[in-house]
C-alpha positions as semicolon CSV with decimal commas, in nm:
position;residue;x (nm);y (nm);z (nm)
1;M;-0,384;1,020;1,397
2;E;-0,397;0,796;1,088
3;R;-0,085;0,641;0,937
4;L;0,016;0,655;0,562
5;S;0,261;0,441;0,367
6;A;0,471;0,560;0,065
7;T;0,584;0,350;-0,204
8;I;0,880;0,402;-0,440
9;I;1,018;0,187;-0,734
10;T;1,401;0,255;-0,786
11;R;1,681;0,143;-1,016
12;N;1,997;0,346;-0,987
13;E;1,862;0,671;-0,837
14;E;2,141;0,791;-0,614
15;K;2,124;1,131;-0,752
16;N;1,743;1,175;-0,691
17;I;1,621;0,956;-0,404
18;G;1,771;1,172;-0,117
19;R;1,559;1,482;-0,198
20;C;1,253;1,262;-0,269
21;L;1,288;1,088;0,096
22;E;1,357;1,408;0,264
23;A;1,029;1,557;0,139
24;L;0,856;1,253;0,291
25;K;0,964;1,312;0,656
26;G;0,693;1,368;0,879
27;V;0,454;1,238;0,589
28;A;0,512;0,879;0,548
29;D;0,496;0,650;0,849
30;E;0,652;0,385;0,649
31;I;0,839;0,382;0,306
32;I;0,843;0,067;0,079
33;V;1,110;0,083;-0,175
34;V;1,107;-0,192;-0,452
35;D;1,442;-0,186;-0,625
36;S;1,545;-0,349;-0,939
37;Y;1,897;-0,446;-0,836
38;S;2,062;-0,104;-0,831
39;T;2,427;-0,086;-0,874
40;D;2,484;0,277;-0,722
41;R;2,438;0,401;-0,372
42;T;2,050;0,408;-0,403
43;L;1,987;0,157;-0,142
44;D;2,244;0,279;0,087
45;I;2,066;0,612;0,106
46;C;1,720;0,443;0,135
47;R;1,856;0,263;0,446
48;R;1,964;0,588;0,600
49;Y;1,595;0,688;0,587
50;G;1,470;0,366;0,737
51;C;1,311;0,243;0,429
52;K;1,173;-0,109;0,400
53;I;1,354;-0,249;0,089
54;T;1,275;-0,543;-0,147
55;N;1,448;-0,642;-0,451
56;R;1,252;-0,734;-0,752
57;E;1,327;-0,787;-1,109
58;F;1,157;-0,492;-1,315
59;Q;0,851;-0,650;-1,487
60;G;0,675;-0,314;-1,616
61;F;0,562;-0,004;-1,421
62;G;0,223;-0,091;-1,335
63;S;0,307;-0,436;-1,189
64;Q;0,613;-0,291;-1,010
65;R;0,417;-0,019;-0,851
66;Q;0,112;-0,255;-0,761
67;Y;0,370;-0,515;-0,590
68;A;0,508;-0,233;-0,387
69;T;0,139;-0,132;-0,269
70;G;0,084;-0,501;-0,177
71;L;0,369;-0,472;0,061
72;T;0,227;-0,175;0,267
73;T;0,085;-0,225;0,602
74;N;-0,149;0,088;0,595
75;S;-0,461;0,130;0,409
76;Y;-0,372;0,460;0,240
77;V;-0,071;0,456;0,019
78;L;0,113;0,762;-0,159
79;S;0,290;0,639;-0,462
80;I;0,585;0,859;-0,564
81;D;0,866;0,825;-0,803
82;A;1,234;0,857;-0,683
83;D;1,283;1,174;-0,904
84;E;0,977;1,346;-0,762
85;V;0,950;1,585;-0,466
86;L;0,657;1,684;-0,250
87;D;0,639;2,070;-0,223
88;D;0,587;2,222;0,131
89;E;0,215;2,297;0,050
90;M;0,135;1,938;-0,031
91;R;0,363;1,822;0,264
92;D;0,180;2,037;0,513
93;F;-0,174;1,937;0,380
94;L;-0,076;1,555;0,407
95;I;0,022;1,600;0,764
96;H;-0,298;1,770;0,832
97;L;-0,498;1,507;0,645
98;K;-0,353;1,247;0,872
99;T;-0,431;1,423;1,175
100;R;-0,817;1,494;1,085
101;G;-0,837;1,159;0,905
102;F;-0,871;1,079;0,536
103;D;-1,215;1,167;0,409
104;H;-1,172;1,041;0,053
105;R;-1,092;0,710;-0,109
106;V;-0,876;0,863;-0,388
107;Y;-0,668;1,177;-0,410
108;M;-0,516;1,324;-0,719
109;A;-0,200;1,552;-0,711
110;R;-0,101;1,815;-0,949
111;V;0,230;1,686;-1,112
112;Q;0,482;1,965;-1,277
113;N;0,742;1,807;-1,511
114;Y;1,090;1,945;-1,556
115;F;1,327;1,875;-1,835
116;C;1,692;1,947;-1,764
117;G;1,587;2,174;-1,511
118;L;1,331;2,360;-1,700
119;P;0,964;2,353;-1,612
120;L;0,755;2,211;-1,912
121;C;0,418;2,354;-2,017
122;H;0,348;2,137;-2,328
123;S;0,513;1,846;-2,523
124;G;0,309;1,586;-2,349
125;F;0,481;1,670;-2,035
126;E;0,244;1,967;-1,911
127;P;0,117;1,994;-1,565
128;A;-0,138;1,714;-1,503
129;W;-0,353;1,564;-1,228
130;K;-0,287;1,212;-1,141
131;V;-0,387;0,968;-0,873
132;R;-0,114;0,946;-0,626
133;L;-0,285;0,874;-0,296
134;F;-0,553;0,617;-0,248
135;N;-0,711;0,362;-0,004
136;K;-0,563;0,031;-0,151
137;R;-0,897;-0,149;-0,070
138;Y;-1,080;0,054;-0,331
139;A;-0,788;0,123;-0,591
140;N;-0,515;-0,051;-0,761
141;W;-0,253;-0,010;-1,024
142;N;-0,362;-0,130;-1,383
143;L;-0,044;-0,352;-1,414
144;R;0,025;-0,206;-1,767
145;D;0,403;-0,197;-1,852
146;V;0,369;0,139;-1,979
147;S;0,085;0,410;-1,949
148;D;0,028;0,277;-1,599
149;K;-0,231;0,455;-1,370
150;V;-0,455;0,375;-1,058
151;T;-0,772;0,237;-1,137
152;Y;-1,096;0,272;-0,894
153;P;-1,473;0,253;-0,920
154;D;-1,661;0,486;-1,138
155;S;-1,851;0,609;-0,846
156;V;-1,563;0,740;-0,676
157;V;-1,476;1,106;-0,714
158;P;-1,096;1,180;-0,654
159;F;-1,017;1,499;-0,420
160;R;-0,742;1,750;-0,562
161;L;-0,486;1,784;-0,319
162;P;-0,358;2,134;-0,273
163;G;0,028;2,184;-0,368
164;T;0,256;2,020;-0,634
165;I;0,461;1,710;-0,695
166;H;0,774;1,826;-0,892
167;H;0,902;1,560;-1,128
168;F;1,256;1,599;-1,235
169;R;1,259;1,374;-1,545
170;C;1,613;1,429;-1,629
171;D;1,914;1,629;-1,545
172;S;2,090;1,593;-1,897
173;L;1,998;1,476;-2,247
174;D;2,204;1,155;-2,187
175;E;1,984;1,050;-1,894
176;F;1,652;1,166;-2,099
177;Y;1,793;0,930;-2,378
178;K;1,863;0,640;-2,158
179;K;1,513;0,652;-2,013
180;E;1,356;0,666;-2,360
181;N;1,564;0,378;-2,467
182;R;1,415;0,173;-2,152
183;I;1,061;0,280;-2,262
184;A;1,135;0,182;-2,626
185;S;1,200;-0,164;-2,484
186;L;0,895;-0,190;-2,287
187;E;0,663;-0,060;-2,565
188;A;0,832;-0,312;-2,806
189;R;0,705;-0,607;-2,575
190;V;0,357;-0,458;-2,568
191;I;0,350;-0,411;-2,941
192;A;0,460;-0,767;-3,001
193;A;0,217;-0,911;-2,757
194;S;-0,082;-0,755;-2,918
195;N;0,019;-0,797;-3,290
196;S;0,096;-1,111;-3,493
197;S;0,294;-0,894;-3,752
198;V;0,420;-0,538;-3,799
199;A;0,471;-0,421;-4,161
200;S;0,820;-0,312;-4,244
201;F;0,698;0,052;-4,318
202;M;0,505;0,075;-3,980
203;P;0,827;0,188;-3,774
204;R;0,886;0,494;-4,006
205;V;0,514;0,573;-4,027
206;R;0,451;0,557;-3,652
207;A;0,769;0,765;-3,568
208;T;0,641;1,041;-3,817
209;W;0,306;1,052;-3,660
210;Q;0,444;1,050;-3,312
211;Y;0,664;1,360;-3,419
212;V;0,368;1,552;-3,556
213;K;0,149;1,448;-3,266
214;C;0,405;1,564;-3,012
215;H;0,544;1,892;-3,209
216;I;0,199;2,015;-3,334
217;Y;-0,101;1,856;-3,143
218;E;0,090;1,862;-2,806
219;S;0,238;2,195;-2,893
220;A;0,605;2,101;-2,816
221;W;0,732;2,401;-3,024
222;L;0,588;2,624;-2,752
223;D;0,861;2,472;-2,517
224;G;1,135;2,606;-2,750
225;S;1,443;2,382;-2,797
226;A;1,349;2,163;-2,522
227;G;1,026;2,077;-2,699
228;F;1,200;2,030;-3,038
229;T;1,446;1,767;-2,847
230;I;1,147;1,591;-2,687
231;A;0,947;1,563;-3,017
232;R;1,248;1,435;-3,205
233;R;1,345;1,174;-2,943
234;R;0,976;1,066;-2,896
235;A;0,977;0,981;-3,267
236;K;1,286;0,790;-3,237
237;T;1,163;0,600;-2,941
238;T;0,854;0,508;-3,118
239;Y;1,056;0,400;-3,434
240;E;1,282;0,160;-3,207
241;A;0,983;0,021;-3,035
242;Y;0,824;-0,089;-3,361
243;R;1,143;-0,199;-3,492
244;M;1,213;-0,405;-3,188
245;A;0,871;-0,549;-3,183
246;R;0,916;-0,673;-3,554
247;H;1,231;-0,848;-3,433
248;I;1,062;-1,012;-3,155
249;I;0,759;-1,125;-3,364
250;G;1,008;-1,267;-3,597
251;E;1,192;-1,458;-3,344
252;R;0,846;-1,589;-3,224
253;G;0,742;-1,712;-3,556
254;N;1,095;-1,874;-3,615
255;K;1,061;-2,078;-3,286
256;Q;0,694;-2,163;-3,372
257;S;0,801;-2,301;-3,723
258;T;1,074;-2,513;-3,579
259;K;0,854;-2,702;-3,344
């Protein structure tokens, strides 16, 4: 039987981590948790499940996930978020896969997103196929702060796993807003790093486009009130990201002018 490592990055996930780890029983032979200094019971719960825990300041999603991958001792790695849960069909198949042996280098999983308990079909959170299981000798995370994903050679064709990963993005609007604030900060850093200036009108223009993109092109309106909330909040996230990027660029310019 082949062995499988699972990686999870965490920060104050005491509400979610238990069900995530429960679904990994019998699937993962080791669970690597890279925690960004949680202040709740997250690590206590992880210790009860025998996880290997490392503390690391959060640098961005891609680099954090790749760091966790580098700590694994097995060739095949299953990457899962603390607020995600494998369903029984996927659990059973992964156990079967370990018994017969991995016959692909990269595997994709269907991810179903939930917003305050409701499954989403649109709004940019529609069910999607994402690489979550891979041989780390042939695939790696792209190290991006946001929009992180697993990269692999063009000649590799991912195998689609049966079953679903259920992603419970938030249980409340407050939790959703907090996560969006975090994303805004990360996006601001990316925008500031790739631009020498951001025009004063840009935050509003980008926010308006983001609302239209989400509500119309990504059909958020078909998700009802949840879709409207997501579209409106995504616009605010974009506005804040560009506003903060302007501030970062301004501070950078002030420092350079005083040298």
